[in-house]
Each structure stands twice: as C-alpha cells, then as structure tokens.
Short mmCIF file of N, CA, C and O in Angstrom, two decimals:
data_model
loop_
_atom_site.label_atom_id
_atom_site.label_comp_id
_atom_site.label_asym_id
_atom_site.label_seq_id
_atom_site.Cartn_x
_atom_site.Cartn_y
_atom_site.Cartn_z
N MET Q 1 15.64 104.91 8.84
CA MET Q 1 15.15 106.13 9.43
C MET Q 1 15.90 106.46 10.70
O MET Q 1 16.19 107.61 10.98
N PHE Q 2 16.21 105.45 11.49
CA PHE Q 2 16.93 105.67 12.73
C PHE Q 2 18.29 106.30 12.48
O PHE Q 2 18.72 107.17 13.21
N ILE Q 3 18.96 105.85 11.41
CA ILE Q 3 20.29 106.38 11.10
C ILE Q 3 20.20 107.86 10.78
O ILE Q 3 21.02 108.66 11.23
N ILE Q 4 19.18 108.25 10.01
CA ILE Q 4 19.03 109.66 9.66
C ILE Q 4 18.78 110.50 10.91
O ILE Q 4 19.36 111.56 11.09
N LEU Q 5 17.89 110.02 11.80
CA LEU Q 5 17.58 110.78 13.01
C LEU Q 5 18.76 110.81 13.97
O LEU Q 5 18.99 111.81 14.64
N ALA Q 6 19.51 109.71 14.05
CA ALA Q 6 20.63 109.65 14.98
C ALA Q 6 21.79 110.54 14.52
O ALA Q 6 22.51 111.09 15.35
N HIS Q 7 21.96 110.70 13.23
CA HIS Q 7 23.06 111.49 12.68
C HIS Q 7 22.52 112.59 11.77
O HIS Q 7 22.94 112.71 10.63
N TYR Q 8 21.58 113.35 12.29
CA TYR Q 8 20.91 114.36 11.47
C TYR Q 8 21.88 115.38 10.86
O TYR Q 8 21.82 115.61 9.65
N PRO Q 9 22.82 115.97 11.61
CA PRO Q 9 23.75 116.92 10.98
C PRO Q 9 24.59 116.28 9.88
O PRO Q 9 24.81 116.87 8.83
N LEU Q 10 25.02 115.05 10.10
CA LEU Q 10 25.80 114.35 9.09
C LEU Q 10 24.96 114.06 7.86
O LEU Q 10 25.43 114.18 6.73
N SER Q 11 23.69 113.70 8.06
CA SER Q 11 22.79 113.44 6.95
C SER Q 11 22.59 114.69 6.10
O SER Q 11 22.62 114.63 4.87
N ILE Q 12 22.38 115.82 6.75
CA ILE Q 12 22.21 117.09 6.03
C ILE Q 12 23.47 117.43 5.26
O ILE Q 12 23.42 117.83 4.10
N LEU Q 13 24.62 117.26 5.88
CA LEU Q 13 25.89 117.54 5.21
C LEU Q 13 26.07 116.63 3.99
O LEU Q 13 26.49 117.10 2.92
N CYS Q 14 25.74 115.38 4.10
CA CYS Q 14 25.85 114.44 2.97
C CYS Q 14 24.89 114.82 1.85
O CYS Q 14 25.25 114.76 0.67
N MET Q 15 23.67 115.24 2.21
CA MET Q 15 22.71 115.65 1.18
C MET Q 15 23.18 116.90 0.45
O MET Q 15 23.06 117.01 -0.77
N LEU Q 16 23.73 117.85 1.19
CA LEU Q 16 24.26 119.08 0.56
C LEU Q 16 25.42 118.75 -0.37
O LEU Q 16 25.51 119.28 -1.47
N GLY Q 17 26.32 117.88 0.09
CA GLY Q 17 27.44 117.48 -0.75
C GLY Q 17 26.99 116.75 -2.01
O GLY Q 17 27.51 116.98 -3.11
N THR Q 18 25.98 115.89 -1.87
CA THR Q 18 25.45 115.17 -3.02
C THR Q 18 24.86 116.14 -4.04
O THR Q 18 25.11 116.03 -5.24
N GLN Q 19 24.06 117.09 -3.57
CA GLN Q 19 23.46 118.07 -4.47
C GLN Q 19 24.54 118.91 -5.17
O GLN Q 19 24.44 119.19 -6.37
N PHE Q 20 25.55 119.31 -4.42
CA PHE Q 20 26.63 120.10 -5.02
C PHE Q 20 27.30 119.34 -6.15
O PHE Q 20 27.45 119.85 -7.27
N PHE Q 21 27.71 118.11 -5.89
CA PHE Q 21 28.41 117.35 -6.91
C PHE Q 21 27.49 116.88 -8.04
O PHE Q 21 27.91 116.73 -9.17
N PHE Q 22 26.22 116.66 -7.71
CA PHE Q 22 25.27 116.24 -8.73
C PHE Q 22 25.04 117.34 -9.75
O PHE Q 22 24.96 117.08 -10.95
N TRP Q 23 24.96 118.59 -9.31
CA TRP Q 23 24.68 119.70 -10.22
C TRP Q 23 25.95 120.38 -10.73
O TRP Q 23 25.88 121.27 -11.57
N MET Q 24 27.11 119.98 -10.26
CA MET Q 24 28.37 120.59 -10.69
C MET Q 24 28.64 120.34 -12.18
O MET Q 24 29.32 121.12 -12.82
N GLN Q 25 28.06 119.31 -12.75
CA GLN Q 25 28.29 118.98 -14.15
C GLN Q 25 27.51 119.87 -15.11
O GLN Q 25 27.79 119.89 -16.30
N THR Q 26 26.53 120.61 -14.62
CA THR Q 26 25.65 121.38 -15.50
C THR Q 26 26.40 122.42 -16.32
O THR Q 26 26.20 122.52 -17.53
N GLY Q 27 27.24 123.20 -15.69
CA GLY Q 27 27.98 124.25 -16.40
C GLY Q 27 28.87 123.72 -17.51
O GLY Q 27 28.77 124.17 -18.66
N PRO Q 28 29.75 122.77 -17.22
CA PRO Q 28 30.61 122.24 -18.28
C PRO Q 28 29.84 121.57 -19.42
O PRO Q 28 30.20 121.72 -20.59
N ILE Q 29 28.76 120.86 -19.10
CA ILE Q 29 27.99 120.21 -20.16
C ILE Q 29 27.30 121.25 -21.03
O ILE Q 29 27.28 121.13 -22.27
N ASN Q 30 26.75 122.29 -20.43
CA ASN Q 30 26.13 123.35 -21.24
C ASN Q 30 27.16 124.08 -22.09
O ASN Q 30 26.88 124.47 -23.23
N THR Q 31 28.36 124.25 -21.55
CA THR Q 31 29.44 124.87 -22.33
C THR Q 31 29.81 124.01 -23.52
O THR Q 31 29.97 124.50 -24.64
N LEU Q 32 29.95 122.71 -23.29
CA LEU Q 32 30.25 121.79 -24.40
C LEU Q 32 29.15 121.82 -25.44
O LEU Q 32 29.42 121.83 -26.65
N LEU Q 33 27.92 121.84 -25.00
CA LEU Q 33 26.80 121.87 -25.93
C LEU Q 33 26.83 123.12 -26.79
O LEU Q 33 26.74 123.05 -28.01
N THR Q 34 26.97 124.27 -26.17
CA THR Q 34 26.93 125.52 -26.94
C THR Q 34 28.17 125.69 -27.81
O THR Q 34 28.08 126.33 -28.87
N ASN Q 35 29.29 125.14 -27.41
CA ASN Q 35 30.50 125.26 -28.23
C ASN Q 35 30.59 124.21 -29.33
O ASN Q 35 31.44 124.30 -30.20
N SER Q 36 29.73 123.20 -29.28
CA SER Q 36 29.82 122.14 -30.28
C SER Q 36 28.82 122.30 -31.42
O SER Q 36 28.81 121.50 -32.34
N VAL Q 37 27.99 123.32 -31.35
CA VAL Q 37 27.04 123.56 -32.44
C VAL Q 37 27.27 124.97 -32.99
O VAL Q 37 27.76 125.84 -32.28
N PRO Q 38 26.93 125.20 -34.23
CA PRO Q 38 27.10 126.54 -34.80
C PRO Q 38 26.21 127.55 -34.07
O PRO Q 38 25.17 127.21 -33.52
N ALA Q 39 26.64 128.80 -34.09
CA ALA Q 39 25.94 129.85 -33.37
C ALA Q 39 24.49 129.98 -33.82
O ALA Q 39 23.61 130.30 -33.01
N ILE Q 40 24.23 129.71 -35.06
CA ILE Q 40 22.89 129.91 -35.60
C ILE Q 40 21.87 128.92 -35.02
O ILE Q 40 20.68 129.20 -34.98
N ILE Q 41 22.32 127.76 -34.51
CA ILE Q 41 21.38 126.79 -33.95
C ILE Q 41 21.62 126.54 -32.46
O ILE Q 41 21.10 125.59 -31.90
N ARG Q 42 22.38 127.40 -31.80
CA ARG Q 42 22.65 127.21 -30.37
C ARG Q 42 21.38 127.25 -29.53
O ARG Q 42 21.20 126.44 -28.63
N ALA Q 43 20.52 128.20 -29.80
CA ALA Q 43 19.28 128.30 -29.01
C ALA Q 43 18.44 127.04 -29.18
O ALA Q 43 17.87 126.52 -28.21
N ARG Q 44 18.37 126.52 -30.40
CA ARG Q 44 17.60 125.30 -30.65
C ARG Q 44 18.24 124.11 -29.92
O ARG Q 44 17.54 123.29 -29.34
N ALA Q 45 19.56 124.02 -29.94
CA ALA Q 45 20.24 122.91 -29.28
C ALA Q 45 20.01 122.95 -27.77
O ALA Q 45 19.74 121.91 -27.15
N VAL Q 46 20.11 124.12 -27.18
CA VAL Q 46 19.88 124.24 -25.73
C VAL Q 46 18.43 123.92 -25.39
O VAL Q 46 18.15 123.23 -24.41
N SER Q 47 17.50 124.39 -26.21
CA SER Q 47 16.09 124.12 -25.92
C SER Q 47 15.76 122.63 -26.06
O SER Q 47 15.00 122.08 -25.25
N ILE Q 48 16.34 121.96 -27.04
CA ILE Q 48 16.13 120.51 -27.18
C ILE Q 48 16.75 119.78 -26.00
O ILE Q 48 16.16 118.84 -25.46
N ASN Q 49 17.91 120.23 -25.55
CA ASN Q 49 18.56 119.64 -24.39
C ASN Q 49 17.68 119.77 -23.15
O ASN Q 49 17.47 118.80 -22.42
N VAL Q 50 17.13 120.94 -22.91
CA VAL Q 50 16.25 121.16 -21.75
C VAL Q 50 14.99 120.31 -21.87
O VAL Q 50 14.54 119.70 -20.89
N LEU Q 51 14.43 120.23 -23.06
CA LEU Q 51 13.23 119.42 -23.28
C LEU Q 51 13.49 117.94 -22.96
O LEU Q 51 12.71 117.29 -22.26
N ILE Q 52 14.60 117.42 -23.45
CA ILE Q 52 14.94 116.02 -23.19
C ILE Q 52 15.20 115.78 -21.71
O ILE Q 52 14.73 114.80 -21.13
N LEU Q 53 15.94 116.69 -21.07
CA LEU Q 53 16.22 116.54 -19.64
C LEU Q 53 14.93 116.50 -18.82
O LEU Q 53 14.76 115.65 -17.94
N HIS Q 54 14.02 117.40 -19.10
CA HIS Q 54 12.79 117.44 -18.33
C HIS Q 54 11.84 116.29 -18.69
O HIS Q 54 11.13 115.79 -17.82
N THR Q 55 11.85 115.87 -19.94
CA THR Q 55 11.01 114.75 -20.32
C THR Q 55 11.47 113.48 -19.63
O THR Q 55 10.66 112.74 -19.07
N LEU Q 56 12.76 113.22 -19.65
CA LEU Q 56 13.28 112.01 -19.02
C LEU Q 56 13.31 112.12 -17.50
O LEU Q 56 13.03 111.15 -16.80
N GLY Q 57 13.64 113.28 -16.99
CA GLY Q 57 13.80 113.42 -15.54
C GLY Q 57 12.50 113.71 -14.81
O GLY Q 57 12.12 112.97 -13.90
N ASP Q 58 11.81 114.75 -15.20
CA ASP Q 58 10.62 115.17 -14.46
C ASP Q 58 9.38 114.38 -14.83
O ASP Q 58 8.53 114.13 -13.98
N ALA Q 59 9.24 114.02 -16.08
CA ALA Q 59 8.01 113.38 -16.53
C ALA Q 59 8.06 111.85 -16.40
O ALA Q 59 7.10 111.24 -15.92
N LEU Q 60 9.13 111.24 -16.83
CA LEU Q 60 9.16 109.77 -16.86
C LEU Q 60 9.69 109.13 -15.59
O LEU Q 60 9.29 108.02 -15.26
N SER Q 61 10.56 109.80 -14.86
CA SER Q 61 11.16 109.15 -13.69
C SER Q 61 10.14 108.79 -12.61
O SER Q 61 10.23 107.69 -12.05
N PRO Q 62 9.15 109.63 -12.29
CA PRO Q 62 8.16 109.19 -11.28
C PRO Q 62 7.36 107.97 -11.75
O PRO Q 62 7.03 107.11 -10.94
N ILE Q 63 7.09 107.91 -13.04
CA ILE Q 63 6.35 106.76 -13.58
C ILE Q 63 7.18 105.49 -13.45
O ILE Q 63 6.68 104.45 -13.00
N VAL Q 64 8.46 105.56 -13.82
CA VAL Q 64 9.33 104.39 -13.74
C VAL Q 64 9.51 103.95 -12.29
O VAL Q 64 9.41 102.76 -11.97
N ILE Q 65 9.75 104.91 -11.40
CA ILE Q 65 9.92 104.57 -9.99
C ILE Q 65 8.63 103.96 -9.43
O ILE Q 65 8.66 102.98 -8.68
N GLY Q 66 7.49 104.53 -9.81
CA GLY Q 66 6.22 103.99 -9.37
C GLY Q 66 5.96 102.59 -9.88
O GLY Q 66 5.46 101.72 -9.15
N LEU Q 67 6.29 102.34 -11.15
CA LEU Q 67 6.10 100.99 -11.71
C LEU Q 67 6.97 99.96 -11.00
O LEU Q 67 6.52 98.87 -10.67
N ILE Q 68 8.22 100.33 -10.76
CA ILE Q 68 9.13 99.39 -10.07
C ILE Q 68 8.65 99.18 -8.64
O ILE Q 68 8.62 98.04 -8.15
N SER Q 69 8.27 100.25 -7.96
CA SER Q 69 7.79 100.13 -6.58
C SER Q 69 6.51 99.30 -6.51
O SER Q 69 6.35 98.46 -5.62
N GLY Q 70 5.60 99.53 -7.45
CA GLY Q 70 4.35 98.77 -7.45
C GLY Q 70 4.55 97.31 -7.77
O GLY Q 70 3.90 96.43 -7.20
N THR Q 71 5.47 97.02 -8.67
CA THR Q 71 5.74 95.64 -9.07
C THR Q 71 6.42 94.86 -7.94
O THR Q 71 6.07 93.72 -7.66
N THR Q 72 7.40 95.51 -7.31
CA THR Q 72 8.16 94.81 -6.27
C THR Q 72 7.53 94.95 -4.89
O THR Q 72 7.87 94.19 -3.99
N GLY Q 73 6.65 95.95 -4.71
CA GLY Q 73 6.05 96.19 -3.40
C GLY Q 73 6.96 96.94 -2.45
O GLY Q 73 6.69 97.02 -1.26
N SER Q 74 8.04 97.51 -2.98
CA SER Q 74 8.98 98.22 -2.12
C SER Q 74 9.45 99.50 -2.80
O SER Q 74 9.96 99.45 -3.93
N LEU Q 75 9.28 100.61 -2.13
CA LEU Q 75 9.77 101.88 -2.65
C LEU Q 75 11.30 101.88 -2.73
O LEU Q 75 11.88 102.53 -3.59
N ARG Q 76 11.93 101.13 -1.86
CA ARG Q 76 13.39 101.04 -1.86
C ARG Q 76 13.91 100.56 -3.21
O ARG Q 76 14.89 101.08 -3.74
N TYR Q 77 13.25 99.57 -3.81
CA TYR Q 77 13.67 99.09 -5.13
C TYR Q 77 13.39 100.13 -6.21
O TYR Q 77 14.15 100.25 -7.16
N GLY Q 78 12.29 100.84 -6.07
CA GLY Q 78 11.98 101.89 -7.04
C GLY Q 78 13.01 103.00 -7.02
O GLY Q 78 13.47 103.47 -8.06
N ILE Q 79 13.39 103.41 -5.82
CA ILE Q 79 14.38 104.48 -5.67
C ILE Q 79 15.77 104.01 -6.11
O ILE Q 79 16.59 104.81 -6.56
N SER Q 80 16.03 102.72 -6.02
CA SER Q 80 17.37 102.21 -6.38
C SER Q 80 17.68 102.38 -7.86
O SER Q 80 18.84 102.25 -8.27
N ILE Q 81 16.69 102.71 -8.68
CA ILE Q 81 16.94 102.95 -10.10
C ILE Q 81 17.69 104.27 -10.32
O ILE Q 81 18.37 104.45 -11.33
N ILE Q 82 17.60 105.18 -9.37
CA ILE Q 82 18.21 106.50 -9.54
C ILE Q 82 19.73 106.42 -9.70
O ILE Q 82 20.28 106.98 -10.65
N PRO Q 83 20.47 105.73 -8.80
CA PRO Q 83 21.92 105.65 -9.02
C PRO Q 83 22.29 104.89 -10.29
O PRO Q 83 23.31 105.19 -10.92
N ILE Q 84 21.46 103.92 -10.67
CA ILE Q 84 21.73 103.18 -11.91
C ILE Q 84 21.60 104.11 -13.11
O ILE Q 84 22.48 104.16 -13.98
N ALA Q 85 20.51 104.88 -13.15
CA ALA Q 85 20.30 105.82 -14.26
C ALA Q 85 21.38 106.90 -14.27
O ALA Q 85 21.88 107.30 -15.33
N THR Q 86 21.77 107.37 -13.09
CA THR Q 86 22.82 108.39 -13.00
C THR Q 86 24.15 107.84 -13.48
O THR Q 86 24.90 108.53 -14.17
N SER Q 87 24.44 106.60 -13.15
CA SER Q 87 25.69 105.97 -13.61
C SER Q 87 25.70 105.80 -15.13
O SER Q 87 26.72 106.05 -15.78
N LEU Q 88 24.56 105.40 -15.69
CA LEU Q 88 24.48 105.29 -17.15
C LEU Q 88 24.66 106.65 -17.82
O LEU Q 88 25.35 106.77 -18.84
N ALA Q 89 24.08 107.69 -17.24
CA ALA Q 89 24.25 109.04 -17.78
C ALA Q 89 25.71 109.47 -17.69
O ALA Q 89 26.23 110.10 -18.61
N ALA Q 90 26.37 109.12 -16.59
CA ALA Q 90 27.79 109.47 -16.44
C ALA Q 90 28.63 108.77 -17.51
O ALA Q 90 29.57 109.37 -18.06
N ILE Q 91 28.31 107.53 -17.82
CA ILE Q 91 29.04 106.80 -18.87
C ILE Q 91 28.85 107.49 -20.21
O ILE Q 91 29.81 107.67 -20.98
N VAL Q 92 27.62 107.90 -20.51
CA VAL Q 92 27.36 108.60 -21.77
C VAL Q 92 28.16 109.90 -21.84
O VAL Q 92 28.76 110.23 -22.87
N VAL Q 93 28.20 110.65 -20.74
CA VAL Q 93 28.95 111.91 -20.71
C VAL Q 93 30.44 111.66 -20.89
O VAL Q 93 31.12 112.37 -21.63
N ILE Q 94 30.97 110.64 -20.23
CA ILE Q 94 32.41 110.33 -20.35
C ILE Q 94 32.75 109.92 -21.77
O ILE Q 94 33.76 110.38 -22.33
N VAL Q 95 31.94 109.08 -22.38
CA VAL Q 95 32.18 108.67 -23.77
C VAL Q 95 32.11 109.89 -24.69
O VAL Q 95 32.96 110.07 -25.57
N GLY Q 96 31.12 110.73 -24.49
CA GLY Q 96 31.03 111.96 -25.28
C GLY Q 96 32.24 112.86 -25.11
O GLY Q 96 32.74 113.44 -26.07
N TRP Q 97 32.72 112.96 -23.88
CA TRP Q 97 33.89 113.78 -23.60
C TRP Q 97 35.13 113.22 -24.31
O TRP Q 97 35.97 113.98 -24.81
N LEU Q 98 35.21 111.91 -24.40
CA LEU Q 98 36.37 111.29 -25.05
C LEU Q 98 36.36 111.46 -26.57
O LEU Q 98 37.42 111.49 -27.19
N VAL Q 99 35.19 111.55 -27.17
CA VAL Q 99 35.12 111.62 -28.62
C VAL Q 99 34.79 113.01 -29.16
O VAL Q 99 34.74 113.20 -30.37
N ILE Q 100 34.58 114.00 -28.30
CA ILE Q 100 34.12 115.29 -28.78
C ILE Q 100 35.16 116.00 -29.64
O ILE Q 100 34.81 116.63 -30.64
N ASP Q 101 36.42 115.88 -29.30
CA ASP Q 101 37.45 116.55 -30.11
C ASP Q 101 37.47 116.00 -31.53
O ASP Q 101 37.55 116.76 -32.49
N GLU Q 102 37.37 114.69 -31.65
CA GLU Q 102 37.34 114.08 -32.98
C GLU Q 102 36.08 114.49 -33.74
O GLU Q 102 36.14 114.82 -34.92
N ALA Q 103 34.96 114.49 -33.06
CA ALA Q 103 33.70 114.85 -33.72
C ALA Q 103 33.71 116.30 -34.17
O ALA Q 103 33.24 116.64 -35.26
N LEU Q 104 34.26 117.19 -33.34
CA LEU Q 104 34.30 118.60 -33.71
C LEU Q 104 35.32 118.88 -34.81
O LEU Q 104 35.13 119.78 -35.62
N SER Q 105 36.38 118.10 -34.86
CA SER Q 105 37.40 118.33 -35.89
C SER Q 105 36.90 117.89 -37.27
O SER Q 105 37.31 118.42 -38.28
N LEU Q 106 36.02 116.91 -37.31
CA LEU Q 106 35.50 116.45 -38.60
C LEU Q 106 34.55 117.47 -39.21
O LEU Q 106 34.62 117.78 -40.39
N LYS Q 107 33.65 117.98 -38.41
CA LYS Q 107 32.67 118.99 -38.86
C LYS Q 107 31.99 118.58 -40.15
O LYS Q 107 31.81 119.39 -41.05
N LYS Q 108 31.63 117.30 -40.24
CA LYS Q 108 30.97 116.81 -41.44
C LYS Q 108 29.46 116.71 -41.27
O LYS Q 108 28.78 116.18 -42.12
N CYS Q 109 28.98 117.23 -40.18
CA CYS Q 109 27.54 117.16 -39.91
C CYS Q 109 26.81 118.07 -40.89
O CYS Q 109 27.18 119.21 -41.11
N ALA Q 110 25.76 117.57 -41.50
CA ALA Q 110 25.00 118.34 -42.48
C ALA Q 110 24.41 119.59 -41.84
O ALA Q 110 24.38 120.65 -42.47
N VAL Q 111 23.98 119.50 -40.60
CA VAL Q 111 23.42 120.66 -39.92
C VAL Q 111 24.49 121.73 -39.77
O VAL Q 111 24.24 122.91 -39.98
N TYR Q 112 25.70 121.31 -39.41
CA TYR Q 112 26.78 122.26 -39.23
C TYR Q 112 27.11 122.94 -40.55
O TYR Q 112 27.23 124.16 -40.62
N ASP Q 113 27.23 122.15 -41.63
CA ASP Q 113 27.56 122.71 -42.93
C ASP Q 113 26.47 123.66 -43.41
O ASP Q 113 26.74 124.74 -43.91
N ASP Q 114 25.20 123.26 -43.26
CA ASP Q 114 24.09 124.13 -43.68
C ASP Q 114 24.08 125.41 -42.88
O ASP Q 114 23.87 126.49 -43.42
N ALA Q 115 24.28 125.30 -41.58
CA ALA Q 115 24.27 126.49 -40.74
C ALA Q 115 25.44 127.41 -41.10
O ALA Q 115 25.29 128.63 -41.12
N LEU Q 116 26.58 126.82 -41.41
CA LEU Q 116 27.73 127.62 -41.79
C LEU Q 116 27.48 128.35 -43.10
O LEU Q 116 27.78 129.53 -43.24
N ILE Q 117 26.87 127.65 -44.05
CA ILE Q 117 26.54 128.28 -45.33
C ILE Q 117 25.53 129.40 -45.13
O ILE Q 117 25.69 130.50 -45.64
N ASN Q 118 24.47 129.13 -44.33
CA ASN Q 118 23.47 130.15 -44.06
C ASN Q 118 24.06 131.33 -43.32
O ASN Q 118 23.72 132.48 -43.59
N ASP Q 119 24.94 131.07 -42.38
CA ASP Q 119 25.56 132.14 -41.62
C ASP Q 119 26.44 133.00 -42.53
O ASP Q 119 26.44 134.22 -42.46
N THR Q 120 27.18 132.36 -43.44
CA THR Q 120 28.02 133.10 -44.39
C THR Q 120 27.13 133.91 -45.33
O THR Q 120 27.42 135.08 -45.60
N HIS Q 121 26.04 133.32 -45.78
CA HIS Q 121 25.11 134.02 -46.66
C HIS Q 121 24.51 135.23 -45.94
O HIS Q 121 24.43 136.32 -46.52
N ASN Q 122 24.10 135.06 -44.68
CA ASN Q 122 23.52 136.17 -43.92
C ASN Q 122 24.52 137.27 -43.65
O ASN Q 122 24.20 138.44 -43.71
N SER Q 123 25.78 136.90 -43.36
CA SER Q 123 26.79 137.93 -43.10
C SER Q 123 27.12 138.70 -44.38
O SER Q 123 27.37 139.90 -44.34
N THR Q 124 27.07 138.02 -45.53
CA THR Q 124 27.28 138.70 -46.81
C THR Q 124 26.14 139.68 -47.09
O THR Q 124 26.37 140.80 -47.53
N LYS Q 125 24.90 139.25 -46.81
CA LYS Q 125 23.77 140.15 -46.98
C LYS Q 125 23.88 141.35 -46.05
O LYS Q 125 23.62 142.48 -46.47
N ASN Q 126 24.31 141.14 -44.83
CA ASN Q 126 24.45 142.25 -43.88
C ASN Q 126 25.54 143.22 -44.32
O ASN Q 126 25.41 144.43 -44.15
N GLN Q 127 26.62 142.69 -44.89
CA GLN Q 127 27.68 143.57 -45.38
C GLN Q 127 27.17 144.41 -46.55
O GLN Q 127 27.50 145.58 -46.66
N ASN Q 128 26.38 143.80 -47.44
CA ASN Q 128 25.81 144.55 -48.58
C ASN Q 128 24.86 145.62 -48.11
O ASN Q 128 24.82 146.71 -48.67
N ILE Q 129 24.09 145.35 -47.08
CA ILE Q 129 23.16 146.34 -46.55
C ILE Q 129 23.91 147.49 -45.90
O ILE Q 129 23.57 148.66 -46.07
N ASN Q 130 24.97 147.15 -45.17
CA ASN Q 130 25.75 148.18 -44.47
C ASN Q 130 26.54 149.06 -45.42
O ASN Q 130 26.84 150.20 -45.12
N ASN Q 131 26.91 148.52 -46.59
CA ASN Q 131 27.69 149.30 -47.55
C ASN Q 131 26.78 150.11 -48.36
O ASN Q 131 26.51 151.00 -48.78
#
C-alpha cells in the first residue's frame, strides 16, 4: 500500500497501460472468430464466445479467488491466480494463432460444410424468387 501511495501517478500510469494492453487483444480475436466461421453461424459463434467469456470471467473468477483466499487466509494468494489464468489464456491464443491457417484450409468441419450447403441452398432459393 505504501508503494502505491508513494508513487500514485506512476501507479495510475501502470494501471492504464495494463488495461490498454489487456484489452488490445479483443479486436483481433473477434476478427479471427468471425472470419473463421461461415457467415450463417457468425452470430451464434460470437454469442457463444461472449457467454463463455462471461461465465469464466465474471461468474467463476470471484468464486475461485474467494476459495483460494479462504483456504490460504490471504487475498494475495487468491489474486495471484489472475496472472496465471491470463498466461494460460495467452498460450491458448498463441497455439490457436499458429494452427488457424491449417484449420481454415482444411474446412472439413461438419458445421462449416452444413452451413455452406444451407447457404448455397438459400441463395439458390433467393435467386428463384428474384427471377
């Protein structure tokens, strides 16, 4: 606490920098998500992504931090799970980034094939209606 009070402007600057870099990944990840699924299921993919993010982040993280803090008797240990979880998430994102080109080039996912067939079928129906 003394360090924060003694260097308050520096603390605020560090917190702002942390927030900037922490949320900087949101745009590219959402772009990858929307570009990696067919247009017909993009809304579903984004909604599932938001649901998972909020379930793991907003709903479960206070419980996990509370359990660790209660077990150890120190909030410091409970809070220390945050950089560990963030590092694990970064590893998952990096691995996904490394394999996404291969995964997208295969396009063997049943959901992708079904959506492509349905999209082709719907565009054919729309052409018949317009003609």
